[in-house]
Amino acid sequence: MDFARERGPDGRPLERYRAVLPAYEVPTEAEAYEMEYYFEVADAAQRRLAGRGDSFQPLIFQVAPRAVRAGAAADPSSRPWYKSPWLWVGVGAVAIGATAGIVALTSGEERGRVPITIRVEPPPHEPAPPVPTVAARPWRVRP
């Protein structure tokens, strides 16, 4: 939205504001309808300083219905080809089929297998009991 503050002939600002709402922002319907709105001016702490209307009592303006060309509603060929729902059903089917094909081709028989190596080692040996030793005496040869 664009906002403009109007000025009087003496250059002082008037208490009138103008907001421009682009037509592409307002949805068009076959029937006329009312659009509710309100304006607020808030400070940095989000406290309301001024405004017109609020969410409980909004301001209202009337949106005119869209103009229907003579014979346009009865002629389905006036719709562009890319807006046909059957085109997008076909595009979706091709995309799903292509995805399923790629998944099927890239996954082989190795799918879900993880190589695991199991090593069995014997338990550690306990040390052998000590061998009794006999204290040796030096031999003496007698003459």
mmCIF file with all atom_site columns, C-alpha atoms in Angstrom:
data_model
loop_
_atom_site.group_PDB
_atom_site.id
_atom_site.type_symbol
_atom_site.label_atom_id
_atom_site.label_alt_id
_atom_site.label_comp_id
_atom_site.label_asym_id
_atom_site.label_entity_id
_atom_site.label_seq_id
_atom_site.pdbx_PDB_ins_code
_atom_site.Cartn_x
_atom_site.Cartn_y
_atom_site.Cartn_z
_atom_site.occupancy
_atom_site.B_iso_or_equiv
_atom_site.pdbx_formal_charge
_atom_site.auth_seq_id
_atom_site.auth_comp_id
_atom_site.auth_asym_id
_atom_site.auth_atom_id
_atom_site.pdbx_PDB_model_num
ATOM 1   C CA . MET A 1 1   ? 0.000   0.000   0.000   1.00 0.00 ? 1   MET A CA 1
ATOM 2   C CA . ASP A 1 2   ? 1.070   3.533   -0.644  1.00 0.00 ? 2   ASP A CA 1
ATOM 3   C CA . PHE A 1 3   ? 0.129   6.208   1.881   1.00 0.00 ? 3   PHE A CA 1
ATOM 4   C CA . ALA A 1 4   ? 0.017   9.936   1.192   1.00 0.00 ? 4   ALA A CA 1
ATOM 5   C CA . ARG A 1 5   ? -0.601  12.758  3.647   1.00 0.00 ? 5   ARG A CA 1
ATOM 6   C CA . GLU A 1 6   ? -2.314  15.646  1.952   1.00 0.00 ? 6   GLU A CA 1
ATOM 7   C CA . ARG A 1 7   ? -1.309  19.278  2.534   1.00 0.00 ? 7   ARG A CA 1
ATOM 8   C CA . GLY A 1 8   ? -3.489  22.343  2.456   1.00 0.00 ? 8   GLY A CA 1
ATOM 9   C CA . PRO A 1 9   ? -2.927  25.438  0.296   1.00 0.00 ? 9   PRO A CA 1
ATOM 10  C CA . ASP A 1 10  ? -0.863  27.020  3.056   1.00 0.00 ? 10  ASP A CA 1
ATOM 11  C CA . GLY A 1 11  ? 1.493   23.991  3.165   1.00 0.00 ? 11  GLY A CA 1
ATOM 12  C CA . ARG A 1 12  ? 0.279   22.675  6.503   1.00 0.00 ? 12  ARG A CA 1
ATOM 13  C CA . PRO A 1 13  ? -0.707  19.016  6.640   1.00 0.00 ? 13  PRO A CA 1
ATOM 14  C CA . LEU A 1 14  ? -4.402  18.268  6.608   1.00 0.00 ? 14  LEU A CA 1
ATOM 15  C CA . GLU A 1 15  ? -5.941  15.557  8.744   1.00 0.00 ? 15  GLU A CA 1
ATOM 16  C CA . ARG A 1 16  ? -6.780  13.584  5.636   1.00 0.00 ? 16  ARG A CA 1
ATOM 17  C CA . TYR A 1 17  ? -4.799  10.611  4.419   1.00 0.00 ? 17  TYR A CA 1
ATOM 18  C CA . ARG A 1 18  ? -5.038  8.644   1.241   1.00 0.00 ? 18  ARG A CA 1
ATOM 19  C CA . ALA A 1 19  ? -4.090  4.987   0.788   1.00 0.00 ? 19  ALA A CA 1
ATOM 20  C CA . VAL A 1 20  ? -3.854  3.296   -2.581  1.00 0.00 ? 20  VAL A CA 1
ATOM 21  C CA . LEU A 1 21  ? -4.612  -0.407  -2.623  1.00 0.00 ? 21  LEU A CA 1
ATOM 22  C CA . PRO A 1 22  ? -3.509  -1.947  -5.957  1.00 0.00 ? 22  PRO A CA 1
ATOM 23  C CA . ALA A 1 23  ? -6.292  -3.704  -7.847  1.00 0.00 ? 23  ALA A CA 1
ATOM 24  C CA . TYR A 1 24  ? -4.317  -6.950  -8.012  1.00 0.00 ? 24  TYR A CA 1
ATOM 25  C CA . GLU A 1 25  ? -4.358  -7.093  -4.190  1.00 0.00 ? 25  GLU A CA 1
ATOM 26  C CA . VAL A 1 26  ? -8.178  -7.057  -4.077  1.00 0.00 ? 26  VAL A CA 1
ATOM 27  C CA . PRO A 1 27  ? -9.709  -10.409 -5.050  1.00 0.00 ? 27  PRO A CA 1
ATOM 28  C CA . THR A 1 28  ? -12.406 -10.175 -7.679  1.00 0.00 ? 28  THR A CA 1
ATOM 29  C CA . GLU A 1 29  ? -15.640 -12.080 -7.316  1.00 0.00 ? 29  GLU A CA 1
ATOM 30  C CA . ALA A 1 30  ? -18.695 -12.515 -9.498  1.00 0.00 ? 30  ALA A CA 1
ATOM 31  C CA . GLU A 1 31  ? -20.776 -10.850 -6.769  1.00 0.00 ? 31  GLU A CA 1
ATOM 32  C CA . ALA A 1 32  ? -20.153 -7.498  -5.087  1.00 0.00 ? 32  ALA A CA 1
ATOM 33  C CA . TYR A 1 33  ? -18.815 -7.712  -1.529  1.00 0.00 ? 33  TYR A CA 1
ATOM 34  C CA . GLU A 1 34  ? -17.598 -5.483  1.287   1.00 0.00 ? 34  GLU A CA 1
ATOM 35  C CA . MET A 1 35  ? -14.005 -5.246  2.432   1.00 0.00 ? 35  MET A CA 1
ATOM 36  C CA . GLU A 1 36  ? -13.241 -4.303  6.018   1.00 0.00 ? 36  GLU A CA 1
ATOM 37  C CA . TYR A 1 37  ? -10.132 -2.330  6.965   1.00 0.00 ? 37  TYR A CA 1
ATOM 38  C CA . TYR A 1 38  ? -8.628  -0.099  9.625   1.00 0.00 ? 38  TYR A CA 1
ATOM 39  C CA . PHE A 1 39  ? -5.511  2.038   10.019  1.00 0.00 ? 39  PHE A CA 1
ATOM 40  C CA . GLU A 1 40  ? -3.170  2.270   12.982  1.00 0.00 ? 40  GLU A CA 1
ATOM 41  C CA . VAL A 1 41  ? -0.115  4.316   13.784  1.00 0.00 ? 41  VAL A CA 1
ATOM 42  C CA . ALA A 1 42  ? 2.132   2.652   16.378  1.00 0.00 ? 42  ALA A CA 1
ATOM 43  C CA . ASP A 1 43  ? 5.388   3.578   18.021  1.00 0.00 ? 43  ASP A CA 1
ATOM 44  C CA . ALA A 1 44  ? 8.455   1.351   18.346  1.00 0.00 ? 44  ALA A CA 1
ATOM 45  C CA . ALA A 1 45  ? 6.937   -0.411  21.389  1.00 0.00 ? 45  ALA A CA 1
ATOM 46  C CA . GLN A 1 46  ? 3.835   -1.268  19.290  1.00 0.00 ? 46  GLN A CA 1
ATOM 47  C CA . ARG A 1 47  ? 1.594   1.103   21.275  1.00 0.00 ? 47  ARG A CA 1
ATOM 48  C CA . ARG A 1 48  ? -1.253  2.544   19.243  1.00 0.00 ? 48  ARG A CA 1
ATOM 49  C CA . LEU A 1 49  ? -0.796  6.282   18.781  1.00 0.00 ? 49  LEU A CA 1
ATOM 50  C CA . ALA A 1 50  ? -3.595  7.011   16.316  1.00 0.00 ? 50  ALA A CA 1
ATOM 51  C CA . GLY A 1 51  ? -5.883  5.252   13.924  1.00 0.00 ? 51  GLY A CA 1
ATOM 52  C CA . ARG A 1 52  ? -9.233  5.002   12.199  1.00 0.00 ? 52  ARG A CA 1
ATOM 53  C CA . GLY A 1 53  ? -11.405 1.980   12.894  1.00 0.00 ? 53  GLY A CA 1
ATOM 54  C CA . ASP A 1 54  ? -10.193 -1.135  14.676  1.00 0.00 ? 54  ASP A CA 1
ATOM 55  C CA . SER A 1 55  ? -10.558 -4.895  14.446  1.00 0.00 ? 55  SER A CA 1
ATOM 56  C CA . PHE A 1 56  ? -13.900 -4.783  16.298  1.00 0.00 ? 56  PHE A CA 1
ATOM 57  C CA . GLN A 1 57  ? -15.359 -1.807  14.396  1.00 0.00 ? 57  GLN A CA 1
ATOM 58  C CA . PRO A 1 58  ? -13.598 -1.709  11.009  1.00 0.00 ? 58  PRO A CA 1
ATOM 59  C CA . LEU A 1 59  ? -14.208 0.724   8.206   1.00 0.00 ? 59  LEU A CA 1
ATOM 60  C CA . ILE A 1 60  ? -15.907 -0.773  5.127   1.00 0.00 ? 60  ILE A CA 1
ATOM 61  C CA . PHE A 1 61  ? -15.803 -0.193  1.376   1.00 0.00 ? 61  PHE A CA 1
ATOM 62  C CA . GLN A 1 62  ? -17.717 -1.892  -1.419  1.00 0.00 ? 62  GLN A CA 1
ATOM 63  C CA . VAL A 1 63  ? -15.856 -3.956  -4.034  1.00 0.00 ? 63  VAL A CA 1
ATOM 64  C CA . ALA A 1 64  ? -17.631 -4.043  -7.371  1.00 0.00 ? 64  ALA A CA 1
ATOM 65  C CA . PRO A 1 65  ? -18.157 -7.400  -9.109  1.00 0.00 ? 65  PRO A CA 1
ATOM 66  C CA . ARG A 1 66  ? -15.884 -8.288  -11.988 1.00 0.00 ? 66  ARG A CA 1
ATOM 67  C CA . ALA A 1 67  ? -17.195 -7.614  -15.445 1.00 0.00 ? 67  ALA A CA 1
ATOM 68  C CA . VAL A 1 68  ? -18.145 -10.768 -17.337 1.00 0.00 ? 68  VAL A CA 1
ATOM 69  C CA . ARG A 1 69  ? -17.679 -10.696 -21.081 1.00 0.00 ? 69  ARG A CA 1
ATOM 70  C CA . ALA A 1 70  ? -20.642 -11.813 -23.136 1.00 0.00 ? 70  ALA A CA 1
ATOM 71  C CA . GLY A 1 71  ? -20.296 -15.514 -23.935 1.00 0.00 ? 71  GLY A CA 1
ATOM 72  C CA . ALA A 1 72  ? -17.116 -15.927 -21.873 1.00 0.00 ? 72  ALA A CA 1
ATOM 73  C CA . ALA A 1 73  ? -18.787 -18.082 -19.227 1.00 0.00 ? 73  ALA A CA 1
ATOM 74  C CA . ALA A 1 74  ? -20.280 -20.462 -21.778 1.00 0.00 ? 74  ALA A CA 1
ATOM 75  C CA . ASP A 1 75  ? -17.058 -20.939 -23.775 1.00 0.00 ? 75  ASP A CA 1
ATOM 76  C CA . PRO A 1 76  ? -14.633 -23.273 -21.919 1.00 0.00 ? 76  PRO A CA 1
ATOM 77  C CA . SER A 1 77  ? -12.018 -22.915 -24.675 1.00 0.00 ? 77  SER A CA 1
ATOM 78  C CA . SER A 1 78  ? -11.329 -19.343 -23.552 1.00 0.00 ? 78  SER A CA 1
ATOM 79  C CA . ARG A 1 79  ? -9.258  -20.722 -20.665 1.00 0.00 ? 79  ARG A CA 1
ATOM 80  C CA . PRO A 1 80  ? -5.507  -20.900 -21.426 1.00 0.00 ? 80  PRO A CA 1
ATOM 81  C CA . TRP A 1 81  ? -4.092  -24.396 -21.938 1.00 0.00 ? 81  TRP A CA 1
ATOM 82  C CA . TYR A 1 82  ? -1.808  -24.152 -18.905 1.00 0.00 ? 82  TYR A CA 1
ATOM 83  C CA . LYS A 1 83  ? -4.791  -23.617 -16.573 1.00 0.00 ? 83  LYS A CA 1
ATOM 84  C CA . SER A 1 84  ? -6.402  -26.916 -17.528 1.00 0.00 ? 84  SER A CA 1
ATOM 85  C CA . PRO A 1 85  ? -6.603  -29.273 -14.528 1.00 0.00 ? 85  PRO A CA 1
ATOM 86  C CA . TRP A 1 86  ? -6.014  -32.280 -16.795 1.00 0.00 ? 86  TRP A CA 1
ATOM 87  C CA . LEU A 1 87  ? -2.640  -30.904 -17.835 1.00 0.00 ? 87  LEU A CA 1
ATOM 88  C CA . TRP A 1 88  ? -1.506  -30.695 -14.207 1.00 0.00 ? 88  TRP A CA 1
ATOM 89  C CA . VAL A 1 89  ? -2.884  -34.157 -13.422 1.00 0.00 ? 89  VAL A CA 1
ATOM 90  C CA . GLY A 1 90  ? -0.725  -35.488 -16.261 1.00 0.00 ? 90  GLY A CA 1
ATOM 91  C CA . VAL A 1 91  ? 2.328   -33.536 -15.134 1.00 0.00 ? 91  VAL A CA 1
ATOM 92  C CA . GLY A 1 92  ? 1.891   -34.887 -11.594 1.00 0.00 ? 92  GLY A CA 1
ATOM 93  C CA . ALA A 1 93  ? 1.528   -38.474 -12.840 1.00 0.00 ? 93  ALA A CA 1
ATOM 94  C CA . VAL A 1 94  ? 4.697   -38.179 -14.927 1.00 0.00 ? 94  VAL A CA 1
ATOM 95  C CA . ALA A 1 95  ? 6.612   -36.698 -11.974 1.00 0.00 ? 95  ALA A CA 1
ATOM 96  C CA . ILE A 1 96  ? 5.477   -39.490 -9.640  1.00 0.00 ? 96  ILE A CA 1
ATOM 97  C CA . GLY A 1 97  ? 6.314   -42.161 -12.218 1.00 0.00 ? 97  GLY A CA 1
ATOM 98  C CA . ALA A 1 98  ? 9.748   -40.682 -12.903 1.00 0.00 ? 98  ALA A CA 1
ATOM 99  C CA . THR A 1 99  ? 10.533  -40.510 -9.180  1.00 0.00 ? 99  THR A CA 1
ATOM 100 C CA . ALA A 1 100 ? 9.441   -44.112 -8.642  1.00 0.00 ? 100 ALA A CA 1
ATOM 101 C CA . GLY A 1 101 ? 11.517  -45.254 -11.644 1.00 0.00 ? 101 GLY A CA 1
ATOM 102 C CA . ILE A 1 102 ? 14.638  -43.466 -10.460 1.00 0.00 ? 102 ILE A CA 1
ATOM 103 C CA . VAL A 1 103 ? 14.280  -44.947 -6.980  1.00 0.00 ? 103 VAL A CA 1
ATOM 104 C CA . ALA A 1 104 ? 13.760  -48.445 -8.413  1.00 0.00 ? 104 ALA A CA 1
ATOM 105 C CA . LEU A 1 105 ? 16.763  -48.195 -10.736 1.00 0.00 ? 105 LEU A CA 1
ATOM 106 C CA . THR A 1 106 ? 19.177  -46.759 -8.206  1.00 0.00 ? 106 THR A CA 1
ATOM 107 C CA . SER A 1 107 ? 18.403  -49.264 -5.476  1.00 0.00 ? 107 SER A CA 1
ATOM 108 C CA . GLY A 1 108 ? 19.683  -52.781 -6.130  1.00 0.00 ? 108 GLY A CA 1
ATOM 109 C CA . GLU A 1 109 ? 19.892  -55.987 -4.130  1.00 0.00 ? 109 GLU A CA 1
ATOM 110 C CA . GLU A 1 110 ? 22.394  -54.443 -1.760  1.00 0.00 ? 110 GLU A CA 1
ATOM 111 C CA . ARG A 1 111 ? 19.654  -52.285 -0.326  1.00 0.00 ? 111 ARG A CA 1
ATOM 112 C CA . GLY A 1 112 ? 19.497  -52.536 3.419   1.00 0.00 ? 112 GLY A CA 1
ATOM 113 C CA . ARG A 1 113 ? 22.637  -54.628 3.858   1.00 0.00 ? 113 ARG A CA 1
ATOM 114 C CA . VAL A 1 114 ? 25.408  -53.531 6.143   1.00 0.00 ? 114 VAL A CA 1
ATOM 115 C CA . PRO A 1 115 ? 28.648  -55.512 6.232   1.00 0.00 ? 115 PRO A CA 1
ATOM 116 C CA . ILE A 1 116 ? 29.400  -56.710 9.762   1.00 0.00 ? 116 ILE A CA 1
ATOM 117 C CA . THR A 1 117 ? 32.589  -58.483 10.848  1.00 0.00 ? 117 THR A CA 1
ATOM 118 C CA . ILE A 1 118 ? 32.472  -60.571 14.018  1.00 0.00 ? 118 ILE A CA 1
ATOM 119 C CA . ARG A 1 119 ? 35.778  -61.574 15.558  1.00 0.00 ? 119 ARG A CA 1
ATOM 120 C CA . VAL A 1 120 ? 35.910  -64.205 18.268  1.00 0.00 ? 120 VAL A CA 1
ATOM 121 C CA . GLU A 1 121 ? 39.036  -64.139 20.402  1.00 0.00 ? 121 GLU A CA 1
ATOM 122 C CA . PRO A 1 122 ? 39.894  -66.785 22.967  1.00 0.00 ? 122 PRO A CA 1
ATOM 123 C CA . PRO A 1 123 ? 39.791  -65.633 26.568  1.00 0.00 ? 123 PRO A CA 1
ATOM 124 C CA . PRO A 1 124 ? 43.117  -64.509 27.963  1.00 0.00 ? 124 PRO A CA 1
ATOM 125 C CA . HIS A 1 125 ? 45.198  -67.320 29.566  1.00 0.00 ? 125 HIS A CA 1
ATOM 126 C CA . GLU A 1 126 ? 45.688  -67.342 33.260  1.00 0.00 ? 126 GLU A CA 1
ATOM 127 C CA . PRO A 1 127 ? 49.311  -67.500 34.301  1.00 0.00 ? 127 PRO A CA 1
ATOM 128 C CA . ALA A 1 128 ? 50.531  -71.009 35.075  1.00 0.00 ? 128 ALA A CA 1
ATOM 129 C CA . PRO A 1 129 ? 51.042  -71.844 38.751  1.00 0.00 ? 129 PRO A CA 1
ATOM 130 C CA . PRO A 1 130 ? 54.620  -71.340 39.899  1.00 0.00 ? 130 PRO A CA 1
ATOM 131 C CA . VAL A 1 131 ? 56.868  -74.369 39.633  1.00 0.00 ? 131 VAL A CA 1
ATOM 132 C CA . PRO A 1 132 ? 58.381  -75.278 43.014  1.00 0.00 ? 132 PRO A CA 1
ATOM 133 C CA . THR A 1 133 ? 62.063  -74.775 42.996  1.00 0.00 ? 133 THR A CA 1
ATOM 134 C CA . VAL A 1 134 ? 64.620  -76.456 45.171  1.00 0.00 ? 134 VAL A CA 1
ATOM 135 C CA . ALA A 1 135 ? 67.313  -74.345 46.575  1.00 0.00 ? 135 ALA A CA 1
ATOM 136 C CA . ALA A 1 136 ? 70.530  -75.527 45.135  1.00 0.00 ? 136 ALA A CA 1
ATOM 137 C CA . ARG A 1 137 ? 73.558  -75.879 47.232  1.00 0.00 ? 137 ARG A CA 1
ATOM 138 C CA . PRO A 1 138 ? 76.860  -75.552 45.716  1.00 0.00 ? 138 PRO A CA 1
ATOM 139 C CA . TRP A 1 139 ? 78.582  -78.866 45.328  1.00 0.00 ? 139 TRP A CA 1
ATOM 140 C CA . ARG A 1 140 ? 81.760  -79.300 46.946  1.00 0.00 ? 140 ARG A CA 1
ATOM 141 C CA . VAL A 1 141 ? 84.152  -81.822 45.876  1.00 0.00 ? 141 VAL A CA 1
ATOM 142 C CA . ARG A 1 142 ? 86.028  -83.383 48.701  1.00 0.00 ? 142 ARG A CA 1
ATOM 143 C CA . PRO A 1 143 ? 89.522  -84.269 48.212  1.00 0.00 ? 143 PRO A CA 1
#
